[in-house]
Amino acid sequence: MSTLEILEFPDPRLRKKALPIANVTAKEYDLASRMLAAMYKAPGIGLAATQVNIHKRLIVCDVSENQDNPLILINPVIRESYGCTESQEGCLSIPGFYETITRSSEILIDTIDQHGKPISKEANGTLAICIQHEIDHLEGKLFVDYLSSTKRQLIRKKLLKIQQMKD
Ligand code: NI
């Protein structure tokens, strides 16, 4: 099984809006386990299907210290959000850059879990931040969109330079 390739900013495919998954099948679980493998390998704490060029509403994350508590969220929707919190965020699609981003500190989401069951789930702390970041990906949104355009352009330029060197 080949490792999924993670798209990097400013790849325009990262801007596509993902579609809801109508039926959760073995295909979705296969995708989720491949995404988890790519996420752990990177290593990272979250990955959205958009980042591997699959435009379906599926995210995976694991914010546990030992990276042994994977979460698979299908069609996640934020129903309620409370408070606000600032933290340093990074992104596997924006390697090497970390910026302070403001998010809701607590969220309530509706989602389908890894067993195909619709559930509501509360999240706070790093998990809440991670889920908000990943749901943004499904909307084609990246953490650099919260920065000034000058800062975003600077990151874009630097990443393009690195990408050109790799080609
Ligand atoms: Ni990201």
PDB file of C-alpha atoms and ligand atoms in Angstrom:
ATOM      1  CA  MET A   1       0.000   0.000   0.000  1.00  0.00           C
ATOM      2  CA  SER A   2       1.588   3.255  -1.096  1.00  0.00           C
ATOM      3  CA  THR A   3       1.654   6.209   1.235  1.00  0.00           C
ATOM      4  CA  LEU A   4      -0.851   8.923   0.396  1.00  0.00           C
ATOM      5  CA  GLU A   5       0.755  12.088  -0.885  1.00  0.00           C
ATOM      6  CA  ILE A   6      -0.082  15.231   1.078  1.00  0.00           C
ATOM      7  CA  LEU A   7      -0.768  18.324  -1.060  1.00  0.00           C
ATOM      8  CA  GLU A   8       1.120  21.467  -0.148  1.00  0.00           C
ATOM      9  CA  PHE A   9       0.082  25.138  -0.183  1.00  0.00           C
ATOM     10  CA  PRO A  10      -0.468  26.889  -2.590  1.00  0.00           C
ATOM     11  CA  ASP A  11      -1.733  23.840  -4.516  1.00  0.00           C
ATOM     12  CA  PRO A  12      -5.180  24.921  -5.832  1.00  0.00           C
ATOM     13  CA  ARG A  13      -6.648  21.480  -5.036  1.00  0.00           C
ATOM     14  CA  LEU A  14      -6.463  22.451  -1.344  1.00  0.00           C
ATOM     15  CA  ARG A  15      -9.137  25.063  -2.141  1.00  0.00           C
ATOM     16  CA  LYS A  16     -11.795  22.566  -3.273  1.00  0.00           C
ATOM     17  CA  LYS A  17     -14.852  22.170  -1.097  1.00  0.00           C
ATOM     18  CA  ALA A  18     -15.403  18.564   0.022  1.00  0.00           C
ATOM     19  CA  LEU A  19     -18.733  16.800  -0.478  1.00  0.00           C
ATOM     20  CA  PRO A  20     -20.667  14.947   2.226  1.00  0.00           C
ATOM     21  CA  ILE A  21     -20.355  11.156   2.296  1.00  0.00           C
ATOM     22  CA  ALA A  22     -23.786   9.688   1.586  1.00  0.00           C
ATOM     23  CA  ASN A  23     -22.974   6.086   2.468  1.00  0.00           C
ATOM     24  CA  VAL A  24     -20.208   5.018   4.778  1.00  0.00           C
ATOM     25  CA  THR A  25     -18.665   1.925   3.226  1.00  0.00           C
ATOM     26  CA  ALA A  26     -15.488  -0.116   3.504  1.00  0.00           C
ATOM     27  CA  LYS A  27     -13.961   2.341   1.049  1.00  0.00           C
ATOM     28  CA  GLU A  28     -14.225   5.163   3.591  1.00  0.00           C
ATOM     29  CA  TYR A  29     -12.614   3.046   6.322  1.00  0.00           C
ATOM     30  CA  ASP A  30      -9.828   2.085   3.985  1.00  0.00           C
ATOM     31  CA  LEU A  31      -9.263   5.750   3.170  1.00  0.00           C
ATOM     32  CA  ALA A  32      -9.361   6.668   6.883  1.00  0.00           C
ATOM     33  CA  SER A  33      -6.744   4.062   7.782  1.00  0.00           C
ATOM     34  CA  ARG A  34      -4.478   5.175   4.945  1.00  0.00           C
ATOM     35  CA  MET A  35      -4.911   8.785   6.079  1.00  0.00           C
ATOM     36  CA  LEU A  36      -4.042   7.835   9.660  1.00  0.00           C
ATOM     37  CA  ALA A  37      -0.906   6.072   8.429  1.00  0.00           C
ATOM     38  CA  ALA A  38       0.132   9.170   6.434  1.00  0.00           C
ATOM     39  CA  MET A  39      -0.642  11.416   9.413  1.00  0.00           C
ATOM     40  CA  TYR A  40       1.408   9.343  11.881  1.00  0.00           C
ATOM     41  CA  LYS A  41       4.252   9.081   9.403  1.00  0.00           C
ATOM     42  CA  ALA A  42       4.416  12.840   8.763  1.00  0.00           C
ATOM     43  CA  PRO A  43       4.080  13.157  11.850  1.00  0.00           C
ATOM     44  CA  GLY A  44       1.002  15.231  12.531  1.00  0.00           C
ATOM     45  CA  ILE A  45      -2.071  15.338  14.767  1.00  0.00           C
ATOM     46  CA  GLY A  46      -4.747  15.781  12.113  1.00  0.00           C
ATOM     47  CA  LEU A  47      -5.423  15.252   8.426  1.00  0.00           C
ATOM     48  CA  ALA A  48      -8.395  16.039   6.196  1.00  0.00           C
ATOM     49  CA  ALA A  49      -9.218  14.039   3.038  1.00  0.00           C
ATOM     50  CA  THR A  50      -8.858  17.298   1.053  1.00  0.00           C
ATOM     51  CA  GLN A  51      -5.135  17.252   1.863  1.00  0.00           C
ATOM     52  CA  VAL A  52      -4.721  13.932   0.067  1.00  0.00           C
ATOM     53  CA  ASN A  53      -6.755  15.174  -2.893  1.00  0.00           C
ATOM     54  CA  ILE A  54      -9.928  13.296  -1.986  1.00  0.00           C
ATOM     55  CA  HIS A  55     -12.769  15.758  -1.726  1.00  0.00           C
ATOM     56  CA  LYS A  56     -14.998  13.958   0.736  1.00  0.00           C
ATOM     57  CA  ARG A  57     -15.931  15.120   4.224  1.00  0.00           C
ATOM     58  CA  LEU A  58     -13.675  12.874   6.246  1.00  0.00           C
ATOM     59  CA  ILE A  59     -11.047  13.856   8.799  1.00  0.00           C
ATOM     60  CA  VAL A  60      -8.740  11.929  11.089  1.00  0.00           C
ATOM     61  CA  CYS A  61      -6.942  13.145  14.166  1.00  0.00           C
ATOM     62  CA  ASP A  62      -5.022  11.971  17.182  1.00  0.00           C
ATOM     63  CA  VAL A  63      -4.029  14.488  19.829  1.00  0.00           C
ATOM     64  CA  SER A  64      -2.973  11.872  22.420  1.00  0.00           C
ATOM     65  CA  GLU A  65       0.549  12.050  23.789  1.00  0.00           C
ATOM     66  CA  ASN A  66       1.450   8.551  22.605  1.00  0.00           C
ATOM     67  CA  GLN A  67      -0.367   8.861  19.278  1.00  0.00           C
ATOM     68  CA  ASP A  68      -2.457   5.823  20.126  1.00  0.00           C
ATOM     69  CA  ASN A  69      -5.970   7.271  20.170  1.00  0.00           C
ATOM     70  CA  PRO A  70      -7.050   7.760  16.550  1.00  0.00           C
ATOM     71  CA  LEU A  71     -10.321   9.497  15.783  1.00  0.00           C
ATOM     72  CA  ILE A  72     -12.182   9.202  12.505  1.00  0.00           C
ATOM     73  CA  LEU A  73     -14.862  11.816  11.862  1.00  0.00           C
ATOM     74  CA  ILE A  74     -17.178  11.568   8.871  1.00  0.00           C
ATOM     75  CA  ASN A  75     -19.332  14.538   7.799  1.00  0.00           C
ATOM     76  CA  PRO A  76     -18.387  16.529  10.926  1.00  0.00           C
ATOM     77  CA  VAL A  77     -20.435  19.683  11.521  1.00  0.00           C
ATOM     78  CA  ILE A  78     -19.868  22.197  14.310  1.00  0.00           C
ATOM     79  CA  ARG A  79     -23.241  22.661  15.978  1.00  0.00           C
ATOM     80  CA  GLU A  80     -22.165  24.977  18.794  1.00  0.00           C
ATOM     81  CA  SER A  81     -18.982  26.724  19.784  1.00  0.00           C
ATOM     82  CA  TYR A  82     -17.942  28.587  22.900  1.00  0.00           C
ATOM     83  CA  GLY A  83     -15.148  30.856  24.065  1.00  0.00           C
ATOM     84  CA  CYS A  84     -11.949  31.584  22.289  1.00  0.00           C
ATOM     85  CA  THR A  85      -8.383  30.462  22.541  1.00  0.00           C
ATOM     86  CA  GLU A  86      -5.099  31.267  20.861  1.00  0.00           C
ATOM     87  CA  SER A  87      -2.519  28.676  19.927  1.00  0.00           C
ATOM     88  CA  GLN A  88       0.384  28.026  17.617  1.00  0.00           C
ATOM     89  CA  GLU A  89      -0.861  26.075  14.622  1.00  0.00           C
ATOM     90  CA  GLY A  90       0.970  24.205  11.948  1.00  0.00           C
ATOM     91  CA  CYS A  91      -0.318  22.167   9.019  1.00  0.00           C
ATOM     92  CA  LEU A  92       1.067  19.209   7.081  1.00  0.00           C
ATOM     93  CA  SER A  93       0.158  21.140   3.916  1.00  0.00           C
ATOM     94  CA  ILE A  94       2.182  24.165   5.071  1.00  0.00           C
ATOM     95  CA  PRO A  95       5.336  22.452   6.333  1.00  0.00           C
ATOM     96  CA  GLY A  96       7.707  24.425   8.528  1.00  0.00           C
ATOM     97  CA  PHE A  97       5.404  27.348   9.324  1.00  0.00           C
ATOM     98  CA  TYR A  98       3.680  27.951  12.649  1.00  0.00           C
ATOM     99  CA  GLU A  99       1.451  30.902  13.469  1.00  0.00           C
ATOM    100  CA  THR A 100      -0.802  31.998  16.329  1.00  0.00           C
ATOM    101  CA  ILE A 101      -4.437  31.457  15.387  1.00  0.00           C
ATOM    102  CA  THR A 102      -7.606  32.236  17.369  1.00  0.00           C
ATOM    103  CA  ARG A 103     -10.283  29.528  17.527  1.00  0.00           C
ATOM    104  CA  SER A 104     -13.277  28.593  19.659  1.00  0.00           C
ATOM    105  CA  SER A 105     -12.128  26.911  22.847  1.00  0.00           C
ATOM    106  CA  GLU A 106     -14.995  24.412  23.057  1.00  0.00           C
ATOM    107  CA  ILE A 107     -17.125  22.905  20.352  1.00  0.00           C
ATOM    108  CA  LEU A 108     -20.035  20.548  19.999  1.00  0.00           C
ATOM    109  CA  ILE A 109     -20.023  18.584  16.769  1.00  0.00           C
ATOM    110  CA  ASP A 110     -22.400  16.231  15.009  1.00  0.00           C
ATOM    111  CA  THR A 111     -20.572  13.522  13.131  1.00  0.00           C
ATOM    112  CA  ILE A 112     -20.496   9.907  12.091  1.00  0.00           C
ATOM    113  CA  ASP A 113     -17.951   7.967  14.103  1.00  0.00           C
ATOM    114  CA  GLN A 114     -15.601   5.127  13.176  1.00  0.00           C
ATOM    115  CA  HIS A 115     -18.403   2.607  13.652  1.00  0.00           C
ATOM    116  CA  GLY A 116     -20.681   4.378  11.175  1.00  0.00           C
ATOM    117  CA  LYS A 117     -22.838   5.702  14.009  1.00  0.00           C
ATOM    118  CA  PRO A 118     -24.164   9.296  14.076  1.00  0.00           C
ATOM    119  CA  ILE A 119     -23.029  10.898  17.330  1.00  0.00           C
ATOM    120  CA  SER A 120     -22.672  14.279  18.999  1.00  0.00           C
ATOM    121  CA  LYS A 121     -19.310  14.942  20.531  1.00  0.00           C
ATOM    122  CA  GLU A 122     -17.905  17.668  22.735  1.00  0.00           C
ATOM    123  CA  ALA A 123     -14.306  18.708  22.360  1.00  0.00           C
ATOM    124  CA  ASN A 124     -12.046  21.189  24.066  1.00  0.00           C
ATOM    125  CA  GLY A 125      -8.334  21.946  24.261  1.00  0.00           C
ATOM    126  CA  THR A 126      -6.083  20.729  21.461  1.00  0.00           C
ATOM    127  CA  LEU A 127      -8.751  18.385  20.101  1.00  0.00           C
ATOM    128  CA  ALA A 128     -11.217  21.272  19.605  1.00  0.00           C
ATOM    129  CA  ILE A 129      -8.538  23.286  17.799  1.00  0.00           C
ATOM    130  CA  CYS A 130      -7.540  20.319  15.659  1.00  0.00           C
ATOM    131  CA  ILE A 131     -11.127  19.536  14.625  1.00  0.00           C
ATOM    132  CA  GLN A 132     -11.791  23.185  13.686  1.00  0.00           C
ATOM    133  CA  HIS A 133      -8.558  23.260  11.656  1.00  0.00           C
ATOM    134  CA  GLU A 134      -9.476  20.032   9.822  1.00  0.00           C
ATOM    135  CA  ILE A 135     -13.072  21.081   9.124  1.00  0.00           C
ATOM    136  CA  ASP A 136     -11.639  24.279   7.603  1.00  0.00           C
ATOM    137  CA  HIS A 137      -9.696  22.063   5.165  1.00  0.00           C
ATOM    138  CA  LEU A 138     -12.978  20.476   4.021  1.00  0.00           C
ATOM    139  CA  GLU A 139     -14.146  24.011   3.149  1.00  0.00           C
ATOM    140  CA  GLY A 140     -10.949  24.701   1.218  1.00  0.00           C
ATOM    141  CA  LYS A 141      -9.686  26.942   3.988  1.00  0.00           C
ATOM    142  CA  LEU A 142      -6.158  26.991   5.432  1.00  0.00           C
ATOM    143  CA  PHE A 143      -4.741  28.527   8.599  1.00  0.00           C
ATOM    144  CA  VAL A 144      -2.832  31.081   6.486  1.00  0.00           C
ATOM    145  CA  ASP A 145      -6.231  32.552   5.544  1.00  0.00           C
ATOM    146  CA  TYR A 146      -6.431  33.941   9.097  1.00  0.00           C
ATOM    147  CA  LEU A 147      -3.160  35.849   8.599  1.00  0.00           C
ATOM    148  CA  SER A 148      -2.575  39.175   6.865  1.00  0.00           C
ATOM    149  CA  SER A 149      -2.247  38.867   3.106  1.00  0.00           C
ATOM    150  CA  THR A 150       1.358  40.087   3.364  1.00  0.00           C
ATOM    151  CA  LYS A 151       2.207  37.235   5.719  1.00  0.00           C
ATOM    152  CA  ARG A 152       0.296  34.717   3.580  1.00  0.00           C
ATOM    153  CA  GLN A 153       2.097  35.841   0.414  1.00  0.00           C
ATOM    154  CA  LEU A 154       5.444  35.558   2.160  1.00  0.00           C
ATOM    155  CA  ILE A 155       4.714  31.958   3.227  1.00  0.00           C
ATOM    156  CA  ARG A 156       3.447  31.204  -0.296  1.00  0.00           C
ATOM    157  CA  LYS A 157       6.651  32.520  -1.874  1.00  0.00           C
ATOM    158  CA  LYS A 158       8.911  30.615   0.520  1.00  0.00           C
ATOM    159  CA  LEU A 159       7.014  27.349   0.014  1.00  0.00           C
ATOM    160  CA  LEU A 160       7.009  27.690  -3.781  1.00  0.00           C
ATOM    161  CA  LYS A 161      10.757  28.178  -3.667  1.00  0.00           C
ATOM    162  CA  ILE A 162      11.217  25.009  -1.580  1.00  0.00           C
ATOM    163  CA  GLN A 163       8.843  23.066  -3.867  1.00  0.00           C
ATOM    164  CA  GLN A 164      10.754  24.172  -6.970  1.00  0.00           C
ATOM    165  CA  MET A 165      14.009  22.982  -5.437  1.00  0.00           C
ATOM    166  CA  LYS A 166      12.461  19.553  -4.837  1.00  0.00           C
ATOM    167  CA  ASP A 167      11.230  19.172  -8.430  1.00  0.00           C
TER     168      ASP A 167
HETATM  169 NI    NI B   1      -3.867  21.399   8.149  1.00  0.00          NI
END
